[in-house]
XYZ file of C-alpha atoms in Angstrom:
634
model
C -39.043 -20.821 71.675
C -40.930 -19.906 68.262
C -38.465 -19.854 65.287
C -38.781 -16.731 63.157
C -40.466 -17.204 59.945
C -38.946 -15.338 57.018
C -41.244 -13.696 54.894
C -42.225 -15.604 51.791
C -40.313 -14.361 49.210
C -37.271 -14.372 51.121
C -35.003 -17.474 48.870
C -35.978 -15.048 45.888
C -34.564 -11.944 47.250
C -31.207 -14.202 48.562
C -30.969 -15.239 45.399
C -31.150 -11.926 43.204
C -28.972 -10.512 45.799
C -26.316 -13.367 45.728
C -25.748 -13.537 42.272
C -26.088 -10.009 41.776
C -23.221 -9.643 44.042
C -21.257 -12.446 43.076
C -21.506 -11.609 39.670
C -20.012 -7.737 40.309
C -16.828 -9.492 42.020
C -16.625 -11.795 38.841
C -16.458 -8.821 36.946
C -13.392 -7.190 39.201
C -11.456 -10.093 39.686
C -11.542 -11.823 36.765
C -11.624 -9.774 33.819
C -9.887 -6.872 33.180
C -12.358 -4.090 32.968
C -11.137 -0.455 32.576
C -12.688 2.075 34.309
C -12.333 5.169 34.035
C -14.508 7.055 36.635
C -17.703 7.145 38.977
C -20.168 6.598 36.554
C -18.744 4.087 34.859
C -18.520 1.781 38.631
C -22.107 2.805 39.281
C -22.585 1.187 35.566
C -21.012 -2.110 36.151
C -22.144 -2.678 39.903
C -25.797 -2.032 38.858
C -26.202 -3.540 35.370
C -26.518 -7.557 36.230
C -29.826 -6.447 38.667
C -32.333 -5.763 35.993
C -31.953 -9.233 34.254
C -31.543 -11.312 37.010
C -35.011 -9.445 38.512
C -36.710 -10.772 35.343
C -34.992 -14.272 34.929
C -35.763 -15.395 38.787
C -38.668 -13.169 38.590
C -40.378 -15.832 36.814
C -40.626 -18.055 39.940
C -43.817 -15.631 41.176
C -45.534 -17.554 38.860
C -45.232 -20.945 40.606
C -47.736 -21.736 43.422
C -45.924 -24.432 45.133
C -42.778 -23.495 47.145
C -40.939 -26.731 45.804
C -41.524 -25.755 42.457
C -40.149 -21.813 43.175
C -37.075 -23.369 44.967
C -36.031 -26.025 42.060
C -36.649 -23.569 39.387
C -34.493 -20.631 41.362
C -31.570 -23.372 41.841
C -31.563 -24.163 38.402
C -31.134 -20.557 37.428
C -28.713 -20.226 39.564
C -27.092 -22.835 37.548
C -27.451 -21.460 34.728
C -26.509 -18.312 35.215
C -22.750 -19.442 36.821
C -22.575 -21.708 34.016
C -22.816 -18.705 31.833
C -20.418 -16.436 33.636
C -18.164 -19.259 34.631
C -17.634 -20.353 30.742
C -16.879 -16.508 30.125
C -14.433 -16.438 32.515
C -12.670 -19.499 31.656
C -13.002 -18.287 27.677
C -11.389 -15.080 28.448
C -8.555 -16.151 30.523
C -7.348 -17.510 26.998
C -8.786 -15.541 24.669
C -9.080 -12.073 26.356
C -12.905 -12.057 25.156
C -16.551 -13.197 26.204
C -18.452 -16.052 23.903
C -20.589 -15.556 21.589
C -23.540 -17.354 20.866
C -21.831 -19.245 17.201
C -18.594 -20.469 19.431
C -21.119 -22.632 21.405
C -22.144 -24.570 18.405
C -18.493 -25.105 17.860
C -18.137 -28.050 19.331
C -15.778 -29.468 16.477
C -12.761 -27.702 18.488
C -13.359 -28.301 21.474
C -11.283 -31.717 21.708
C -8.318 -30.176 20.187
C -8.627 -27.300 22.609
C -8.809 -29.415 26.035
C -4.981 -28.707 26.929
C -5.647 -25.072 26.651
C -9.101 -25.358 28.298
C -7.399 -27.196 31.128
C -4.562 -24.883 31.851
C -7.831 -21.968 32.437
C -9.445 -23.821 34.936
C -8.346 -24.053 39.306
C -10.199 -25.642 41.921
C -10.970 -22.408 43.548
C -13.288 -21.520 40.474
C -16.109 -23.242 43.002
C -16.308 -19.641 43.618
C -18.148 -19.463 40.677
C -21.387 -21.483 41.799
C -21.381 -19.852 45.308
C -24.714 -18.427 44.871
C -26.410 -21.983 43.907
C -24.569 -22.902 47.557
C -26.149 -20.156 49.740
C -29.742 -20.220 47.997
C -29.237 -24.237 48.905
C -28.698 -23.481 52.569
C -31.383 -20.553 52.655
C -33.829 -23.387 51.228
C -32.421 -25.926 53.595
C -32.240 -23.845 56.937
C -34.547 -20.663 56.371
C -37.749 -21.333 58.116
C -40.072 -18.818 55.570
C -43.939 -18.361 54.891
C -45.756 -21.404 53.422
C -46.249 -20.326 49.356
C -50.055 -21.425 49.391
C -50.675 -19.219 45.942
C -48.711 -17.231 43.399
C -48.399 -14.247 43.897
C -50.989 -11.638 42.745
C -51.206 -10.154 39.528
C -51.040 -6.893 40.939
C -47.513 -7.737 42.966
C -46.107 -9.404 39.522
C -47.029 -6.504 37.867
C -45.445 -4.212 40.084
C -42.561 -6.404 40.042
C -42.098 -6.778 36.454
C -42.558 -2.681 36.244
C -39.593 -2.263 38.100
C -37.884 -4.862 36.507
C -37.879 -2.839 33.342
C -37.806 0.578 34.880
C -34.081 -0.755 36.124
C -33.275 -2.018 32.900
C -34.226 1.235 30.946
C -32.444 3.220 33.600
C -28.913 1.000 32.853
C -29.385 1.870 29.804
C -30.020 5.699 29.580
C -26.736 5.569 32.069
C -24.870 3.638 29.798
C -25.710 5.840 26.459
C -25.023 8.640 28.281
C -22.031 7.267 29.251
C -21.074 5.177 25.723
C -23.269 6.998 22.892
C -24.760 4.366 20.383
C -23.311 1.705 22.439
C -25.282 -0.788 20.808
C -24.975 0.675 17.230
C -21.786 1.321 17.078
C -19.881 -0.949 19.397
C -17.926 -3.960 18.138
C -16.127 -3.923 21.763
C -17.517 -6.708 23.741
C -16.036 -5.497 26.742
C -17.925 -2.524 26.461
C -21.000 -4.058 26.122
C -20.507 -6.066 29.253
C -18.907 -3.126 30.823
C -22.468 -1.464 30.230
C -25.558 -3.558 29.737
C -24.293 -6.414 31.920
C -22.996 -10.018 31.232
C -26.648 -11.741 30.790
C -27.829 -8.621 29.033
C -24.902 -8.799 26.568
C -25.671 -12.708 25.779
C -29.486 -11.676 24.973
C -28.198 -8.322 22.521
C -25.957 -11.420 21.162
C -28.609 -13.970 20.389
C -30.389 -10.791 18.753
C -27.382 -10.055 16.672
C -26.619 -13.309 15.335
C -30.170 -13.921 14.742
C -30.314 -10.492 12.483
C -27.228 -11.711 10.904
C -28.723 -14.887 9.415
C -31.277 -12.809 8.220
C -29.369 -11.075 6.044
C -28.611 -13.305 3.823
C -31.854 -14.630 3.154
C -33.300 -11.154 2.389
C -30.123 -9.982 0.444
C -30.218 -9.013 -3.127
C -26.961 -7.607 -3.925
C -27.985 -3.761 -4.138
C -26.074 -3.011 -1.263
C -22.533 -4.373 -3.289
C -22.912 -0.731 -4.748
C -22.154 1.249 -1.756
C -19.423 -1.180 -0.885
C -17.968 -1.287 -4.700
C -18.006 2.526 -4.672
C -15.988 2.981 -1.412
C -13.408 -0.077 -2.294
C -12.748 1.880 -5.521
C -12.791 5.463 -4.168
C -10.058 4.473 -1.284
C -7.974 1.718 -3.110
C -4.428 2.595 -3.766
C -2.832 2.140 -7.287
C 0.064 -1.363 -6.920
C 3.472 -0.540 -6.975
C 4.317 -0.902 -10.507
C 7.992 -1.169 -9.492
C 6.958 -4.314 -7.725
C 4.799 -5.793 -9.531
C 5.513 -9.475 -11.034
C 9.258 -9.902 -9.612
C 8.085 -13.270 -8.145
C 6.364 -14.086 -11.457
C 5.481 -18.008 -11.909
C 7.516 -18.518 -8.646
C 6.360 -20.591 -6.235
C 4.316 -18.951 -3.571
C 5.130 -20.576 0.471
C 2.890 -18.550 2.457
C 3.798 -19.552 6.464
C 1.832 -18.344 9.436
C 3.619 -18.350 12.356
C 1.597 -19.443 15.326
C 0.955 -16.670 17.700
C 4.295 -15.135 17.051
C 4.478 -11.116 18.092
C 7.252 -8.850 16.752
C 7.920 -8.087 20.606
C 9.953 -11.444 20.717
C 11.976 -10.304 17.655
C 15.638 -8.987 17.678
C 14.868 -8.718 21.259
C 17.191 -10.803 24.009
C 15.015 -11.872 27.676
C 17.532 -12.419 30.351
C 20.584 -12.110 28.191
C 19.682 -15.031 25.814
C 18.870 -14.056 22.288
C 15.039 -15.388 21.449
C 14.498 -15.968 17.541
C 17.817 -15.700 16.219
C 16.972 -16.936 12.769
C 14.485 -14.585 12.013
C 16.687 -11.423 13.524
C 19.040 -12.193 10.738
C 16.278 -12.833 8.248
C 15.700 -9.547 9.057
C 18.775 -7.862 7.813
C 18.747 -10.475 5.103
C 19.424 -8.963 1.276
C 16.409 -10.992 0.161
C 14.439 -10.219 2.410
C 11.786 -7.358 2.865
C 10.869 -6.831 6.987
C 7.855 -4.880 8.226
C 7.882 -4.074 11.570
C 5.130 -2.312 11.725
C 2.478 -5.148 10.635
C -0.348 -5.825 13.039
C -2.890 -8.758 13.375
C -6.444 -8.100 12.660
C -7.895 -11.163 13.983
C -11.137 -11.594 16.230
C -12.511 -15.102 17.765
C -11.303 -17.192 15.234
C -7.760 -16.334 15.547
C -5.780 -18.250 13.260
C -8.550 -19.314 11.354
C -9.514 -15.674 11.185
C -5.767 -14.841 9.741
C -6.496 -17.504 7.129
C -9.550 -15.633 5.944
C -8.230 -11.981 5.808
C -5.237 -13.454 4.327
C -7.084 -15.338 1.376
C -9.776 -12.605 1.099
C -8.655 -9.294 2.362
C -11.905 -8.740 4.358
C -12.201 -8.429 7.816
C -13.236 -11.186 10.092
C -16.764 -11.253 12.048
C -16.885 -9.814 14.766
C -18.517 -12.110 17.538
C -17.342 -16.101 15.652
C -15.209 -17.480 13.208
C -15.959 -16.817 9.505
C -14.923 -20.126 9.169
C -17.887 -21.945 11.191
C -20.451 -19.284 10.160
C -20.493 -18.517 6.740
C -18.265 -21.370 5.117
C -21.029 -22.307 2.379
C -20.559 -18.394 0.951
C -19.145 -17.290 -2.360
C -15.572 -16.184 -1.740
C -12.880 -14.586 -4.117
C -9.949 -15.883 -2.936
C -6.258 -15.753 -3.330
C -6.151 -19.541 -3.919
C -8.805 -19.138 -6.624
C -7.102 -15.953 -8.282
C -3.701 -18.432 -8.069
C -6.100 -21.262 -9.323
C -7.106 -19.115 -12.566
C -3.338 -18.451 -13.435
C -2.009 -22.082 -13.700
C -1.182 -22.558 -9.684
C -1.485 -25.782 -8.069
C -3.194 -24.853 -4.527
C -2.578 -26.549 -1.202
C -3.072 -26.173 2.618
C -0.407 -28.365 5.070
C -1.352 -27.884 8.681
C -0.761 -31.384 11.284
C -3.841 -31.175 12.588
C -7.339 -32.512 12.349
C -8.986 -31.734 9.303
C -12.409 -30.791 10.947
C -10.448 -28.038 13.269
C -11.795 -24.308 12.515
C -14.010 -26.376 10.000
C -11.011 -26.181 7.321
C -11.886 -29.146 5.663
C -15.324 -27.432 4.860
C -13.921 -23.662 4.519
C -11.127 -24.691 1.685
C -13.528 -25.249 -0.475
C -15.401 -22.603 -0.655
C -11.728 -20.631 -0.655
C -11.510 -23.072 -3.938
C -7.988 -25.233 -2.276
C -6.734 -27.673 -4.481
C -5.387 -29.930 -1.566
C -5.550 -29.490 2.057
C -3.186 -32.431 3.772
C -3.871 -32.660 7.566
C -2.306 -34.997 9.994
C -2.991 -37.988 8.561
C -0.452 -36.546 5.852
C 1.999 -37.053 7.659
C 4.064 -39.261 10.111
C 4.603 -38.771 13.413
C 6.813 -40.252 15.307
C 8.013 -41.120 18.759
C 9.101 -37.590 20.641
C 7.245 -35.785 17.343
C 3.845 -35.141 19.065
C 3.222 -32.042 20.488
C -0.655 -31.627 22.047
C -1.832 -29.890 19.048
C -0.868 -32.097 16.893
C 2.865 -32.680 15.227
C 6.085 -30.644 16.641
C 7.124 -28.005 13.947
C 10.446 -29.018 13.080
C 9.447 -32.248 11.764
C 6.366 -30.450 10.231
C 8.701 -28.527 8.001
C 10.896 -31.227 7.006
C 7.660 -33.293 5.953
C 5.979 -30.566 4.400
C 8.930 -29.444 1.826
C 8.851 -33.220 0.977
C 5.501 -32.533 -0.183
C 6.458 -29.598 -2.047
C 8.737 -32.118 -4.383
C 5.636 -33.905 -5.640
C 3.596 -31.047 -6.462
C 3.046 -29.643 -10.076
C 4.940 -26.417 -10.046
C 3.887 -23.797 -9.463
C 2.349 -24.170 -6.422
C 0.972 -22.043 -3.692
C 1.290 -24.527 -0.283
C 0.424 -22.539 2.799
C 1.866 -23.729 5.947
C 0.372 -23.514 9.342
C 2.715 -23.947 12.368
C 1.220 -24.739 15.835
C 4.020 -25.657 18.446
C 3.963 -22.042 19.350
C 0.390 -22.095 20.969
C -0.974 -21.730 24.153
C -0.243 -22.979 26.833
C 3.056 -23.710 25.333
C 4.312 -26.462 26.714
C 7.303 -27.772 24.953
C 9.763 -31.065 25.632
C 13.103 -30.965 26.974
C 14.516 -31.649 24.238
C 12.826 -28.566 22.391
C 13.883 -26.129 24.830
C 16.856 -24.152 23.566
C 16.236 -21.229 25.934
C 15.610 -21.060 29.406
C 12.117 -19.957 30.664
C 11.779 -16.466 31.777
C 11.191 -15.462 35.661
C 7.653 -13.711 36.115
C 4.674 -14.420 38.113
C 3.174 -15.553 34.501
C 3.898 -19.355 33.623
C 1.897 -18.367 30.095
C 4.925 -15.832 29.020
C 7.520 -18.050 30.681
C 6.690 -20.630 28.176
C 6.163 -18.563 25.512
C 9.515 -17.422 25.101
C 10.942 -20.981 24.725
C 8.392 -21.951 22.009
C 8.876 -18.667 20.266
C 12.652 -20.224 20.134
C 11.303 -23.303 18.740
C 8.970 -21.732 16.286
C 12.319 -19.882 15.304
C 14.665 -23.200 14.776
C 11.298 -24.475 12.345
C 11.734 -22.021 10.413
C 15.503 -22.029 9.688
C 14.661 -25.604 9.150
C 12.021 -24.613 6.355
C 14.676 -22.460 4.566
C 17.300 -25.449 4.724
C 14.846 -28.186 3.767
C 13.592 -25.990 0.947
C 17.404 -25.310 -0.468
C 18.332 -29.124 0.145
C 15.460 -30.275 -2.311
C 16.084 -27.289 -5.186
C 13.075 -25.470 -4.467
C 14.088 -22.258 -2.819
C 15.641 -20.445 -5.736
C 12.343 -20.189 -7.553
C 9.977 -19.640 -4.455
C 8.872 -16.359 -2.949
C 8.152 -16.953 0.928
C 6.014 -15.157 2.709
C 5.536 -15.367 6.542
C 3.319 -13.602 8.716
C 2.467 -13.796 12.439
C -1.708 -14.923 12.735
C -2.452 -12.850 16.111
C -1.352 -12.685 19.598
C 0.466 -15.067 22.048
C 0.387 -13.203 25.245
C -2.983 -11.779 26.067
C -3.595 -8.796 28.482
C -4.018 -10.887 30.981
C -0.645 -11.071 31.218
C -0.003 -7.499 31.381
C 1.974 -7.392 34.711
C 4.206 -9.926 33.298
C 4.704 -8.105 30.147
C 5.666 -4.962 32.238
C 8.258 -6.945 33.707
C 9.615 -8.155 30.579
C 9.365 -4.033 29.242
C 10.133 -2.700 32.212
C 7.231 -0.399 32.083
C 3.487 -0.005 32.705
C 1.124 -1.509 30.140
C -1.007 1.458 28.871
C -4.234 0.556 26.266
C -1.270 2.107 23.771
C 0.897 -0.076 24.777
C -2.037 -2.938 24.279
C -2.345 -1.850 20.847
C 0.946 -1.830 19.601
C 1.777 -5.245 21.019
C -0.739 -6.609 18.508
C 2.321 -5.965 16.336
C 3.498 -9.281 14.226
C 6.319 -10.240 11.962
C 5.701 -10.169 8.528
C 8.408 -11.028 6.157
C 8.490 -11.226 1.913
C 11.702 -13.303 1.064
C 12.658 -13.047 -2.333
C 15.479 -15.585 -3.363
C 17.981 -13.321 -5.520
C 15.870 -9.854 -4.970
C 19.363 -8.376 -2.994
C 17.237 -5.196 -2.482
C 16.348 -6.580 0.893
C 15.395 -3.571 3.560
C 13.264 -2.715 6.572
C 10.014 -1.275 5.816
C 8.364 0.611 8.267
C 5.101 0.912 6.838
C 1.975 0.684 8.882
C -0.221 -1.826 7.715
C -1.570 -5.075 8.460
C -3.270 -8.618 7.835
C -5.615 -7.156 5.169
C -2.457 -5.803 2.722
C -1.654 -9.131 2.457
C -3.719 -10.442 -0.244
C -3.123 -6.753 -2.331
C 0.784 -7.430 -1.888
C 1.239 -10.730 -2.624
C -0.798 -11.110 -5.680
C 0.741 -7.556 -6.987
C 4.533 -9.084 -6.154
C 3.380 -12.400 -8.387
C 1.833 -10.258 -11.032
C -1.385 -10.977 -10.769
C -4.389 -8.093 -11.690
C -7.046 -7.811 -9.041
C -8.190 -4.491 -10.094
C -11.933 -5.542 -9.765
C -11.436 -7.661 -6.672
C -13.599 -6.294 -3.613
C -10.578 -6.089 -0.928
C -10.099 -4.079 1.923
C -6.507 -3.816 1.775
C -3.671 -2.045 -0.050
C -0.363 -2.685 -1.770
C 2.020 -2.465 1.135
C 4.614 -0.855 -1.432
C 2.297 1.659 -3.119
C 3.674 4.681 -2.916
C -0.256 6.094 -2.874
C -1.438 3.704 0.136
C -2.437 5.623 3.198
C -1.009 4.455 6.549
C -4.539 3.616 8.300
C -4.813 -0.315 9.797
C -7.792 -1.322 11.664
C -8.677 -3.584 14.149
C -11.408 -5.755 14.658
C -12.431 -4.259 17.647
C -12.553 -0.753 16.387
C -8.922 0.273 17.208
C -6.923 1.719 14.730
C -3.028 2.889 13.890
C -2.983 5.732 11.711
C 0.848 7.250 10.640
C 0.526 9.644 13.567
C -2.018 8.579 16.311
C -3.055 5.117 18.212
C -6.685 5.162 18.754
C -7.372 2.560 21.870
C -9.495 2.316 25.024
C -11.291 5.388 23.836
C -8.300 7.242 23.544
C -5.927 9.018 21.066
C -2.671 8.776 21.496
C 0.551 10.003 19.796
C 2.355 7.027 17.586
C 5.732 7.995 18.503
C 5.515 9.076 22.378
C 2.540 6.831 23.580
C 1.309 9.995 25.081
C -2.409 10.785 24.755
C -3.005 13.805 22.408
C -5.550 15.771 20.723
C -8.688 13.954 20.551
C -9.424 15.772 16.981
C -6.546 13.539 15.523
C -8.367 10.414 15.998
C -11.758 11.763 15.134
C -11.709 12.047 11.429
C -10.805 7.811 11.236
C -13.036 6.421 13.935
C -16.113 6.656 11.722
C -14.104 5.296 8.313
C -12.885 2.484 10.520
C -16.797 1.649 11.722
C -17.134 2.044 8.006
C -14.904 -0.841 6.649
C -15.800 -2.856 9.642
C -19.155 -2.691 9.011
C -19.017 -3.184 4.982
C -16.946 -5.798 5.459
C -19.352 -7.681 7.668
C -22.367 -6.376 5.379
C -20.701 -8.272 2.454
C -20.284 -12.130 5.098
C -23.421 -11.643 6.476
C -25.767 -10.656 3.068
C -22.892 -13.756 1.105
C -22.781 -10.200 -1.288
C -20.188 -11.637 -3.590
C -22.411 -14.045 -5.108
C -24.131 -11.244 -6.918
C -20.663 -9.991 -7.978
C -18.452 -10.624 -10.941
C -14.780 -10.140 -10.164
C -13.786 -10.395 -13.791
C -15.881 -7.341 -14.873
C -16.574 -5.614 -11.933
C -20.427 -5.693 -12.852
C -22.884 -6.827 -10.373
C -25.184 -10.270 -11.515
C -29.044 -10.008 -11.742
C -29.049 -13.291 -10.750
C -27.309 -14.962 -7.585
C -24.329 -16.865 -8.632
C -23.690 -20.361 -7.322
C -22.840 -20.712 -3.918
C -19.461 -22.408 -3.145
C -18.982 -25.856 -2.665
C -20.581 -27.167 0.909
């Protein structure tokens, strides 16, 4: 009996078609893509075809059949690598990589814990399609390859290749208009163009933005200077200077959300330090504070915090543009007789701090060899936060006063895994070990910090302090929305996304006793603008995104990285409006008006990282320099 013979191009087709496929199930089981209609399905079931037709494509031009069958395994290789490394990066970091977090190899030893906790045995899944084309190769009997194919066929081929491609595309700005000029959403990118598509617009993005420094000349500073000073609000002058020649303790509290605050989970009261910090008569509480962070999450907090810019939008300011020339609060603190210091228990090389703090112009940064850990004091990111405190206030006693020391916390972090001796809460009961966790570190986190203020008034610094504490970005990532609707007892809407990007912020002022709940709207770029206007510092020149949170001028309009906003009546998210105070969606013209500011800010902000635009500005005088200005320290 004769056996069949496929026809020739047969492992080719298998493997376009088994990727293809695998690849759309990728994209509905493991990330969370919204869609909204028809269209949009059509969209993501079709837009991973054109690119793999051109990337496994290229074996027409190989005459022997060995050499087409190695060269379609290995891009069947790579291609899984490249979606399997997106899923595993999203399942922490609700996000797909970007071509700068490859070269960040730095953190990728002090991220293994969380790395392993996103990866399960049935993620073979993932390489299926190098499996089958393996077996097709193995037991397809096909037409001997005695030539490549003609120039003719690859032509033909190649035509439709791109006829596909352009077709995705006129579907997807149909669908999405200026998807690729507008859109900081990776999701919608992917949602749209495709996953390998998306990495190539990527590698074209970061390419354009290394560009832009080298052909910057500081001309475009004048369309940024004249929309800082046309939408800055005046400081509150009734706030301004009562922390005078204080010391400044700025703390970040590791992936701490405001959900967790004055909030109970199964009858057991989570951060019960903080709730009474809350009502505290020093103490000044916004509830209405949201992160602003993008990849480089705390990292990213750092820089909005010392900078009031916002963060890039595909890496970590940090990693990419660390050799710029920055303004920043530590400098501005610097220039008025402050001693300047970073304490975090962790490697000095992590987010490339050791490199970035000095060109934010930090005195001292003391990492983990600072201080002592010992037995029961090691948590996997480093030291436990409790002891962290205690060690870090001990510091505070040797420094020349006044100081600004900046605390980072990190026991709170995924995939929070605490000792039993830590855990002064019970975990909570959903199908989400993440959130279960989280609430008993969020309890920990919360005994550090009554710890801080003890430590603080034990060694006589507290009285002449201001601290300032602020959560750096989100804990609990959408993936966990089921969970979260458990713990709500209600279904997660993209409002409801939005506004759990909330996070504490507190200013404690020891002896203010005008302490009060503010419910402002603002976020991670009025930090800078508050702080220095509470320690009576002028910035009036300063290029900074943010307002006074106490100006009585300041409009209520917070952005996020992504392109969502909060305005004081509407919630602009998944491509919605929706009311603030009902979560309903309303009238689209509500949102309309902001969507294009917010582009705007995003977009100068990023113009300024990208073209290093400060080095042709003088924050003194407000004047822009002829000539470029030194960079900062490498």
């Amino acid at each position: 009996m004769l056996k069949r013979e496929w026809p020739k191009h047969s492992i080719l087709a298998i493997a376009i078609i088994a990727t293809w496929l695998k690849t759309y199930i990728v994209y509905k089981t493991a990330f969370s893509i919204t869609i909204d209609n028809a269209l949009q399905e059509f969209i993501l079931f079709i837009n991973p075809l054109s690119m793999l037709l051109l990337l496994y494509g290229l074996a027409l031009f190989f005459k022997s059949e060995k050499a087409k069958n190695r060269y379609l395994l290995i891009m069947t290789l790579v291609t899984a690598a490249i979606l399997y490394g997106n899923v595993a990066f999203y399942r922490f970091f609700s996000d797909f990589i970007t071509l700068p977090l490859l070269f960040q190899t730095q953190n990728f030893g002090d991220l293994k814990s969380s790395a392993a906790a996103s990866i399960f045995w049935t993620d073979i899944f993932y390489f299926s399609d190098f499996l089958i084309v393996l077996l097709a190769i193995k037991f397809l009997p096909t037409m001997k390859i005695t030539e490549k194919a003609s120039s003719v066929q690859r032509k033909a081929y190649f035509i439709l290749s791109a006829a596909l491609m352009f077709f995705n595309l006129g579907l997807a700005e149909a669908e999405r208009p200026q998807l690729l000029t507008r859109s900081f959403d990776r999701e919608m990118l992917v949602k749209n163009i495709g996953m390998y598509n998306y990495h190539l617009y990527d590698v074209y993005i970061q390419s354009k933005s290394q560009a832009q420094r080298a052909l910057a000349n500081g001309s475009e500073l004048v369309e940024v200077t004249n929309y800082v000073s046309s939408t800055q609000a005046e400081p509150s002058d009734e706030m301004h200077g009562i922390a005078k020649d204080r010391n400044l303790i700025v703390v970040t509290l590791e992936s701490l959300q405001t959900f967790v605050l004055n909030n109970e989970m199964n009858g057991q009261t989570i951060t019960p330090f903080m709730n009474e910090l809350t009502k505290d008569k020093d103490t000044i509480y916004f509830p209405n504070f949201y992160h602003q962070t993008g990849l480089g999450k705390t990292s990213d907090s750092e820089f909005i915090l010392e900078n009031s810019l916002y963060p890039r939008g595909g890496s970590a300011v940090f990693f990419t543009h660390s050799g710029n020339t920055y303004n920043s609060m530590a400098e501005k603190l610097g220039e008025n007789g402050y001693f300047t210091n970073v304490q975090h228990a962790n490697t000095k090389s992590f987010w490339n701090r050791d490199i970035m703090y000095q060109a934010l112009e930090i005195d001292e940064f003391q990492d983990i060899e600072s201080f002592t850990i010992e037995e029961g004091q090691a948590v996997n990111w480093g030291m436990k936060d409790v002891p962290f405190m205690q060690q870090s206030v001990e510091h505070m006693t040797e420094m020349q006063q006044p100081f600004y020391s900046r605390l980072l916390t990190l026991t709170n972090h995924h995939p929070f895994y605490l000792d039993e001796e830590d855990k002064f809460i019970s975990e909570f009961d959903s199908n989400s070990g993440t959130l279960n966790r989280y609430f008993q570190t969020a309890r920990y986190l919360d005994e550090a910090v009554k710890e801080l203020f003890e430590e603080l008034k034990a060694k006589g610094l507290y009285e002449n302090s201001i601290i300032v504490m602020y959560g750096d970005h989100y804990g609990i990532s959408e993936n966990h929305n089921a969970a979260m609707s458990q713990f709500l007892g209600k279904e997660i809407t993209p409002y409801d996304t939005a506004q759990l990007q909330k996070v504490p912020f507190f200013v404690h002022i020891p002896g203010y006793g005008e302490g009060h709940v503010n419910e402002e709207i603002g976020g991670q770029i009025d930090m800078r603008p508050t702080i220095l206007n509470l320690m009576g510092i002028e910035a009036d020149e300063d290029i900074q995104f943010g307002d006074d949170l106490f100006s009585e001028e300041r409009e209520e309009f917070t952005v996020f990285r992504d392109g969502r906003f909060i305005t004081g009546e509407n919630v602009y998210a998944g491509g919605s409006c929706y009311d603030l105070e009902t979560g309903e969606i309303d009238d689209p013209a509500g949102c309309e008006p902001f969507i294009d500011r917010a582009m705007q800010q995003l977009n100068y902000s990023e113009a300024i990282i990208n073209g290093d635009l400060l080095r042709f500005y003088d924050e003194e005088t407000g004047e822009l320099l002829t000539d470029e200005a030194p960079a900062a320290t490498q």
